[in-house]
Amino acid sequence: MNEYILEMRSITKEFPSVKALDQVTLQVRRGEIHALVGENGAGKSTLMKVLSGLYPFGTYTGEIVIDGKEKRFDHIKDSEEAGIAIIYQELALVKQMTIAENIFLGNELVRAPGVIDWNRTFQETSRVLNEVGLSLFPNSRIIDCGVGEQQLVEIAKALSKNASILILDEPTAALTDSEADNLLQILRKLKQKGVTCIYISHRLNEVMNIADRITIIRDGLSVATREKKDLTEDQMICLMVGREISERYPKVQRKGAGETILELKNWTVYDPAIDEKVCDNINLVARQGEILGIAGLMGAGRTEMAMSVFGVWGRVVSGEIYLEGKRQSFRGASDAIGAGVSLLSEDRKRYGLVLGMDIKSNVTLSSLRKISRLSVIDVNEEIRQTKAYVQDLKIKTPSIEQRVGNLSGGNQQKVVIAKWLMTKPKVLILDEPTRGIDIGAKYEIYCIMNRLVDEGVCVIMISSDLPEVLGMSDRILVVHEGRIAAELIASEASQETIMYYATGGKPKAQAV
């Protein structure tokens, strides 16, 4: 039997003006978990789209060999029949349909032409749900499932097709730590049953935890394949970015916090959909010359607090906002932006960008008055300013006319940052600013944050990445069940301390 269940030999894929893959080779052993890592835009997703049949044979050069036999896929269906299933970061489930309907969508089990065999459908659904450790009813609707459960439904869907090679693209990007740990346990169990996994992730600690072997791709080239035991995280980062990054968090020496820029007093907000309190009497002070980190578990109320301050979410029942000592009332995003408050949302594709529009239109979208006269946009000024931000933030693109949807995640995030920088904010709230982007792009965004602080911008960073919170913050507020549970000096805090308060630990003597 061939040692490799999958070989991709000398795969080259070109688009107009760019070679996305250049003679890339990938060899995956039978029954292993093989990690594929690289910066955004390195070519990982393109390689998997070739493998899944999304880019059909003839649009690339090279060979795909499965179980020793060359395969040529013209459609996704062809790759599925060869035992390949791919699960993308954006889950492809129909929210209003049931789990059973989603799992067999397009592969319906019938007892006569046009007649679905529901008994068999439910039985098979229960079987694959049990394989992934989900104790849900087959007739449960997807919309009623959590994100972690939906991810497992996608895996169950792949198993229903008898997939022998399972590709997971950033599977834990939207999961809580406990959901991510559960997913990794499921993958280990599938490995024991003989399923081969290709695991794509920017979370290098997960890669080191789950993978047997690791392939690194950089700038469309396969630069190394190593056994996990022969590779450290630092070595992996060096291979990914082509240089050594001696400090992941470029913390700079601050002059010290300055004047208070933003203040919340007794801020209490309810979720209008369920009339439940999500922000409970929050008091917060954000100062010039520092990065204020906000930590807490998923659902603690961090994002809801930011969106309510920005005027785009929630029912505020009490509390006051002060900006530079003056009381404010934001009835919407336009009021907040006009006053000098900007919010980079945790979901850049839904709230931060218009993916079908070009870079130029996205960057200037929140600042049209600055480049318009008598409601007519000055196109030359729009181009000039966009080019300046693209150059300043090192956005990788062939043109400012490029559709944002075609950019890598890191470059999309930089476009959102450029959009908010153009508003000239006094307060910039960054909600999960580095989620789903590679280590090199993260470093560049950290440098941008430091520069903004030096320029006098008040930066508030919400993050679920505790090393990031500790590495970039000057002060840290820990949120638990809608309340500020603790205020910590970052240099004196630890991950254990933050988690203690985030999980409801009782206050200790504070150093602030």
Short mmCIF file of N, CA, C and O in Angstrom, two decimals, residues 95-180:
data_model
loop_
_atom_site.label_atom_id
_atom_site.label_comp_id
_atom_site.label_asym_id
_atom_site.label_seq_id
_atom_site.Cartn_x
_atom_site.Cartn_y
_atom_site.Cartn_z
N LYS A 95 -29.26 27.82 7.32
CA LYS A 95 -29.62 28.03 8.72
C LYS A 95 -31.05 27.62 9.06
O LYS A 95 -31.34 27.16 10.16
N GLN A 96 -31.98 27.81 8.12
CA GLN A 96 -33.39 27.54 8.42
C GLN A 96 -33.77 26.06 8.24
O GLN A 96 -34.88 25.67 8.58
N MET A 97 -32.85 25.27 7.73
CA MET A 97 -33.12 23.84 7.54
C MET A 97 -32.63 23.04 8.74
O MET A 97 -31.86 23.53 9.57
N THR A 98 -33.08 21.80 8.84
CA THR A 98 -32.68 20.95 9.96
C THR A 98 -31.28 20.38 9.73
O THR A 98 -30.73 20.46 8.62
N ILE A 99 -30.74 19.77 10.78
CA ILE A 99 -29.43 19.13 10.67
C ILE A 99 -29.47 18.03 9.62
O ILE A 99 -28.59 17.93 8.76
N ALA A 100 -30.51 17.20 9.68
CA ALA A 100 -30.63 16.08 8.72
C ALA A 100 -30.72 16.59 7.29
O ALA A 100 -30.07 16.05 6.38
N GLU A 101 -31.50 17.64 7.07
CA GLU A 101 -31.64 18.20 5.73
C GLU A 101 -30.32 18.75 5.22
O GLU A 101 -29.98 18.61 4.04
N ASN A 102 -29.55 19.39 6.11
CA ASN A 102 -28.25 19.94 5.71
C ASN A 102 -27.25 18.83 5.40
O ASN A 102 -26.50 18.92 4.41
N ILE A 103 -27.22 17.81 6.22
CA ILE A 103 -26.22 16.75 6.04
C ILE A 103 -26.40 16.04 4.71
O ILE A 103 -25.42 15.68 4.03
N PHE A 104 -27.65 15.85 4.28
CA PHE A 104 -27.89 15.11 3.04
C PHE A 104 -28.37 16.00 1.90
O PHE A 104 -28.89 15.50 0.90
N LEU A 105 -28.14 17.32 2.04
CA LEU A 105 -28.51 18.25 0.98
C LEU A 105 -27.68 17.96 -0.28
O LEU A 105 -26.45 18.02 -0.26
N GLY A 106 -28.35 17.64 -1.35
CA GLY A 106 -27.67 17.29 -2.60
C GLY A 106 -27.30 15.82 -2.69
O GLY A 106 -26.88 15.35 -3.76
N ASN A 107 -27.43 15.10 -1.59
CA ASN A 107 -27.16 13.65 -1.57
C ASN A 107 -28.31 12.94 -0.84
O ASN A 107 -28.11 12.08 0.02
N GLU A 108 -29.54 13.33 -1.18
CA GLU A 108 -30.71 12.84 -0.48
C GLU A 108 -30.85 11.32 -0.59
O GLU A 108 -30.57 10.73 -1.64
N LEU A 109 -31.28 10.72 0.53
CA LEU A 109 -31.56 9.29 0.55
C LEU A 109 -33.02 9.09 0.15
O LEU A 109 -33.92 9.62 0.81
N VAL A 110 -33.25 8.36 -0.92
CA VAL A 110 -34.62 8.23 -1.45
C VAL A 110 -35.06 6.77 -1.43
O VAL A 110 -34.26 5.85 -1.50
N ARG A 111 -36.38 6.57 -1.31
CA ARG A 111 -36.94 5.21 -1.39
C ARG A 111 -37.68 4.99 -2.70
O ARG A 111 -38.07 3.87 -3.01
N ALA A 112 -37.85 6.09 -3.43
CA ALA A 112 -38.41 6.04 -4.78
C ALA A 112 -38.03 7.37 -5.44
O ALA A 112 -37.72 8.34 -4.74
N PRO A 113 -38.00 7.43 -6.75
CA PRO A 113 -37.62 8.68 -7.42
C PRO A 113 -38.44 9.87 -6.91
O PRO A 113 -39.66 9.87 -6.96
N GLY A 114 -37.71 10.87 -6.35
CA GLY A 114 -38.36 12.07 -5.85
C GLY A 114 -38.98 11.95 -4.48
O GLY A 114 -39.59 12.90 -3.99
N VAL A 115 -38.82 10.77 -3.81
CA VAL A 115 -39.41 10.56 -2.49
C VAL A 115 -38.30 10.28 -1.49
O VAL A 115 -37.60 9.26 -1.58
N ILE A 116 -38.11 11.17 -0.52
CA ILE A 116 -37.04 11.03 0.47
C ILE A 116 -37.41 9.98 1.51
O ILE A 116 -38.53 9.94 2.00
N ASP A 117 -36.45 9.13 1.82
CA ASP A 117 -36.61 8.13 2.87
C ASP A 117 -36.20 8.78 4.19
O ASP A 117 -35.04 8.77 4.58
N TRP A 118 -37.18 9.36 4.91
CA TRP A 118 -36.87 10.12 6.11
C TRP A 118 -36.39 9.25 7.26
O TRP A 118 -35.54 9.65 8.04
N ASN A 119 -36.94 8.03 7.36
CA ASN A 119 -36.49 7.13 8.44
C ASN A 119 -35.00 6.84 8.31
O ASN A 119 -34.23 6.93 9.27
N ARG A 120 -34.58 6.50 7.12
CA ARG A 120 -33.16 6.21 6.89
C ARG A 120 -32.32 7.47 7.05
O ARG A 120 -31.20 7.43 7.58
N THR A 121 -32.86 8.61 6.59
CA THR A 121 -32.14 9.88 6.71
C THR A 121 -31.87 10.21 8.18
O THR A 121 -30.76 10.58 8.56
N PHE A 122 -32.88 10.06 9.02
CA PHE A 122 -32.71 10.33 10.45
C PHE A 122 -31.75 9.34 11.11
O PHE A 122 -30.95 9.71 11.98
N GLN A 123 -31.84 8.06 10.70
CA GLN A 123 -30.94 7.05 11.27
C GLN A 123 -29.49 7.35 10.93
O GLN A 123 -28.60 7.28 11.79
N GLU A 124 -29.24 7.68 9.66
CA GLU A 124 -27.87 7.98 9.22
C GLU A 124 -27.36 9.27 9.85
O GLU A 124 -26.19 9.38 10.20
N THR A 125 -28.27 10.25 10.01
CA THR A 125 -27.89 11.50 10.66
C THR A 125 -27.48 11.25 12.10
O THR A 125 -26.45 11.75 12.58
N SER A 126 -28.26 10.44 12.81
CA SER A 126 -27.93 10.10 14.20
C SER A 126 -26.59 9.40 14.28
O SER A 126 -25.79 9.65 15.21
N ARG A 127 -26.32 8.54 13.31
CA ARG A 127 -25.05 7.79 13.31
C ARG A 127 -23.86 8.73 13.17
O ARG A 127 -22.89 8.65 13.95
N VAL A 128 -23.89 9.65 12.20
CA VAL A 128 -22.74 10.54 11.98
C VAL A 128 -22.63 11.59 13.07
O VAL A 128 -21.53 12.02 13.42
N LEU A 129 -23.77 12.01 13.65
CA LEU A 129 -23.71 12.93 14.78
C LEU A 129 -23.04 12.27 15.97
O LEU A 129 -22.26 12.90 16.69
N ASN A 130 -23.34 10.99 16.15
CA ASN A 130 -22.69 10.25 17.25
C ASN A 130 -21.19 10.14 17.02
O ASN A 130 -20.40 10.21 17.98
N GLU A 131 -20.77 10.01 15.77
CA GLU A 131 -19.34 9.91 15.45
C GLU A 131 -18.58 11.17 15.84
O GLU A 131 -17.40 11.11 16.19
N VAL A 132 -19.25 12.32 15.75
CA VAL A 132 -18.57 13.57 16.09
C VAL A 132 -18.95 14.04 17.50
O VAL A 132 -18.63 15.17 17.89
N GLY A 133 -19.64 13.20 18.25
CA GLY A 133 -19.93 13.50 19.65
C GLY A 133 -21.00 14.54 19.87
O GLY A 133 -20.99 15.24 20.89
N LEU A 134 -21.95 14.66 18.92
CA LEU A 134 -23.04 15.63 19.06
C LEU A 134 -24.32 14.93 19.48
O LEU A 134 -24.83 14.06 18.75
N SER A 135 -24.87 15.31 20.61
CA SER A 135 -26.12 14.71 21.08
C SER A 135 -27.28 15.63 20.76
O SER A 135 -27.96 16.15 21.66
N LEU A 136 -27.51 15.87 19.47
CA LEU A 136 -28.60 16.72 19.01
C LEU A 136 -29.59 15.88 18.20
O LEU A 136 -29.21 14.86 17.61
N PHE A 137 -30.84 16.32 18.16
CA PHE A 137 -31.84 15.62 17.36
C PHE A 137 -31.63 15.96 15.88
O PHE A 137 -31.35 17.12 15.54
N PRO A 138 -31.80 14.98 15.00
CA PRO A 138 -31.63 15.25 13.56
C PRO A 138 -32.55 16.33 13.03
O PRO A 138 -32.23 16.99 12.04
N ASN A 139 -33.71 16.53 13.69
CA ASN A 139 -34.65 17.55 13.20
C ASN A 139 -34.45 18.91 13.85
O ASN A 139 -35.27 19.82 13.70
N SER A 140 -33.34 19.09 14.60
CA SER A 140 -33.00 20.41 15.15
C SER A 140 -32.60 21.34 14.02
O SER A 140 -31.89 20.93 13.09
N ARG A 141 -33.02 22.59 14.09
CA ARG A 141 -32.65 23.55 13.05
C ARG A 141 -31.23 24.08 13.29
O ARG A 141 -30.82 24.27 14.44
N ILE A 142 -30.52 24.32 12.22
CA ILE A 142 -29.15 24.83 12.31
C ILE A 142 -29.11 26.18 13.04
O ILE A 142 -28.20 26.45 13.83
N ILE A 143 -30.11 27.01 12.82
CA ILE A 143 -30.12 28.35 13.41
C ILE A 143 -30.16 28.28 14.93
O ILE A 143 -29.78 29.23 15.63
N ASP A 144 -30.63 27.15 15.48
CA ASP A 144 -30.71 26.99 16.93
C ASP A 144 -29.45 26.36 17.52
O ASP A 144 -29.38 26.13 18.73
N CYS A 145 -28.47 26.06 16.68
CA CYS A 145 -27.22 25.44 17.14
C CYS A 145 -26.15 26.52 17.33
O CYS A 145 -26.12 27.52 16.61
N GLY A 146 -25.23 26.29 18.28
CA GLY A 146 -24.10 27.19 18.47
C GLY A 146 -23.08 27.02 17.35
O GLY A 146 -23.15 26.06 16.57
N VAL A 147 -22.13 27.95 17.27
CA VAL A 147 -21.13 27.90 16.21
C VAL A 147 -20.30 26.61 16.29
O VAL A 147 -20.01 25.98 15.28
N GLY A 148 -19.93 26.21 17.51
CA GLY A 148 -19.17 24.98 17.68
C GLY A 148 -19.94 23.77 17.22
O GLY A 148 -19.39 22.86 16.58
N GLU A 149 -21.24 23.74 17.51
CA GLU A 149 -22.09 22.63 17.06
C GLU A 149 -22.22 22.63 15.54
O GLU A 149 -22.21 21.56 14.91
N GLN A 150 -22.35 23.82 14.95
CA GLN A 150 -22.45 23.90 13.49
C GLN A 150 -21.17 23.37 12.82
O GLN A 150 -21.23 22.70 11.79
N GLN A 151 -20.02 23.66 13.44
CA GLN A 151 -18.75 23.15 12.89
C GLN A 151 -18.75 21.63 12.89
O GLN A 151 -18.32 20.99 11.92
N LEU A 152 -19.25 21.02 13.96
CA LEU A 152 -19.31 19.56 14.04
C LEU A 152 -20.34 18.98 13.07
O LEU A 152 -20.15 17.87 12.55
N VAL A 153 -21.42 19.72 12.82
CA VAL A 153 -22.39 19.29 11.81
C VAL A 153 -21.73 19.23 10.44
O VAL A 153 -21.96 18.30 9.65
N GLU A 154 -20.87 20.21 10.14
CA GLU A 154 -20.14 20.20 8.86
C GLU A 154 -19.26 18.96 8.76
O GLU A 154 -19.16 18.34 7.69
N ILE A 155 -18.60 18.60 9.85
CA ILE A 155 -17.75 17.40 9.83
C ILE A 155 -18.62 16.16 9.66
O ILE A 155 -18.27 15.24 8.90
N ALA A 156 -19.75 16.12 10.36
CA ALA A 156 -20.68 14.99 10.21
C ALA A 156 -21.15 14.87 8.76
O ALA A 156 -21.29 13.77 8.22
N LYS A 157 -21.40 16.02 8.12
CA LYS A 157 -21.81 16.03 6.71
C LYS A 157 -20.73 15.41 5.83
O LYS A 157 -21.03 14.63 4.92
N ALA A 158 -19.47 15.73 6.13
CA ALA A 158 -18.36 15.14 5.36
C ALA A 158 -18.29 13.64 5.58
O ALA A 158 -18.08 12.87 4.63
N LEU A 159 -18.50 13.19 6.81
CA LEU A 159 -18.43 11.76 7.12
C LEU A 159 -19.58 11.00 6.45
O LEU A 159 -19.43 9.83 6.08
N SER A 160 -20.72 11.68 6.27
CA SER A 160 -21.85 11.03 5.61
C SER A 160 -21.54 10.71 4.15
O SER A 160 -22.18 9.84 3.55
N LYS A 161 -20.56 11.40 3.59
CA LYS A 161 -20.14 11.16 2.21
C LYS A 161 -18.97 10.18 2.13
O LYS A 161 -18.34 10.03 1.08
N ASN A 162 -18.67 9.54 3.29
CA ASN A 162 -17.57 8.57 3.37
C ASN A 162 -16.24 9.19 2.99
O ASN A 162 -15.42 8.58 2.28
N ALA A 163 -16.02 10.42 3.46
CA ALA A 163 -14.76 11.09 3.15
C ALA A 163 -13.60 10.40 3.84
O ALA A 163 -13.65 10.09 5.03
N SER A 164 -12.54 10.17 3.10
CA SER A 164 -11.32 9.60 3.68
C SER A 164 -10.27 10.67 3.92
O SER A 164 -9.33 10.48 4.69
N ILE A 165 -10.43 11.83 3.23
CA ILE A 165 -9.54 12.98 3.42
C ILE A 165 -10.40 14.18 3.77
O ILE A 165 -11.24 14.62 2.99
N LEU A 166 -10.21 14.69 4.98
CA LEU A 166 -11.00 15.81 5.50
C LEU A 166 -10.11 17.04 5.58
O LEU A 166 -9.08 17.04 6.25
N ILE A 167 -10.52 18.11 4.89
CA ILE A 167 -9.77 19.37 4.89
C ILE A 167 -10.52 20.38 5.74
O ILE A 167 -11.70 20.65 5.51
N LEU A 168 -9.85 20.94 6.73
CA LEU A 168 -10.46 21.93 7.62
C LEU A 168 -9.69 23.24 7.51
O LEU A 168 -8.51 23.30 7.82
N ASP A 169 -10.38 24.30 7.04
CA ASP A 169 -9.76 25.60 6.84
C ASP A 169 -10.14 26.53 7.98
O ASP A 169 -11.30 26.93 8.11
N GLU A 170 -9.19 26.84 8.86
CA GLU A 170 -9.41 27.70 10.03
C GLU A 170 -10.66 27.25 10.82
O GLU A 170 -11.58 28.04 11.06
N PRO A 171 -10.69 25.99 11.25
CA PRO A 171 -11.92 25.47 11.87
C PRO A 171 -12.25 26.07 13.23
O PRO A 171 -13.39 26.00 13.68
N THR A 172 -11.26 26.64 13.93
CA THR A 172 -11.51 27.14 15.28
C THR A 172 -11.55 28.66 15.36
O THR A 172 -11.61 29.22 16.45
N ALA A 173 -11.54 29.34 14.21
CA ALA A 173 -11.43 30.80 14.21
C ALA A 173 -12.57 31.47 14.97
O ALA A 173 -12.37 32.49 15.63
N ALA A 174 -13.78 30.89 14.90
CA ALA A 174 -14.93 31.51 15.56
C ALA A 174 -15.38 30.74 16.80
O ALA A 174 -16.47 30.98 17.31
N LEU A 175 -14.54 29.82 17.29
CA LEU A 175 -14.92 28.98 18.42
C LEU A 175 -14.33 29.50 19.73
O LEU A 175 -13.28 30.13 19.74
N THR A 176 -15.01 29.19 20.83
CA THR A 176 -14.44 29.46 22.14
C THR A 176 -13.34 28.44 22.41
O THR A 176 -13.20 27.44 21.70
N ASP A 177 -12.54 28.69 23.44
CA ASP A 177 -11.44 27.77 23.76
C ASP A 177 -11.95 26.36 24.05
O ASP A 177 -11.36 25.37 23.60
N SER A 178 -13.07 26.25 24.77
CA SER A 178 -13.59 24.92 25.09
C SER A 178 -14.14 24.23 23.85
O SER A 178 -13.95 23.01 23.67
N GLU A 179 -14.78 24.99 22.95
CA GLU A 179 -15.27 24.41 21.70
C GLU A 179 -14.11 23.96 20.82
O GLU A 179 -14.17 22.91 20.17
N ALA A 180 -13.04 24.77 20.79
CA ALA A 180 -11.86 24.41 20.00
C ALA A 180 -11.21 23.14 20.55
O ALA A 180 -10.83 22.25 19.78
#
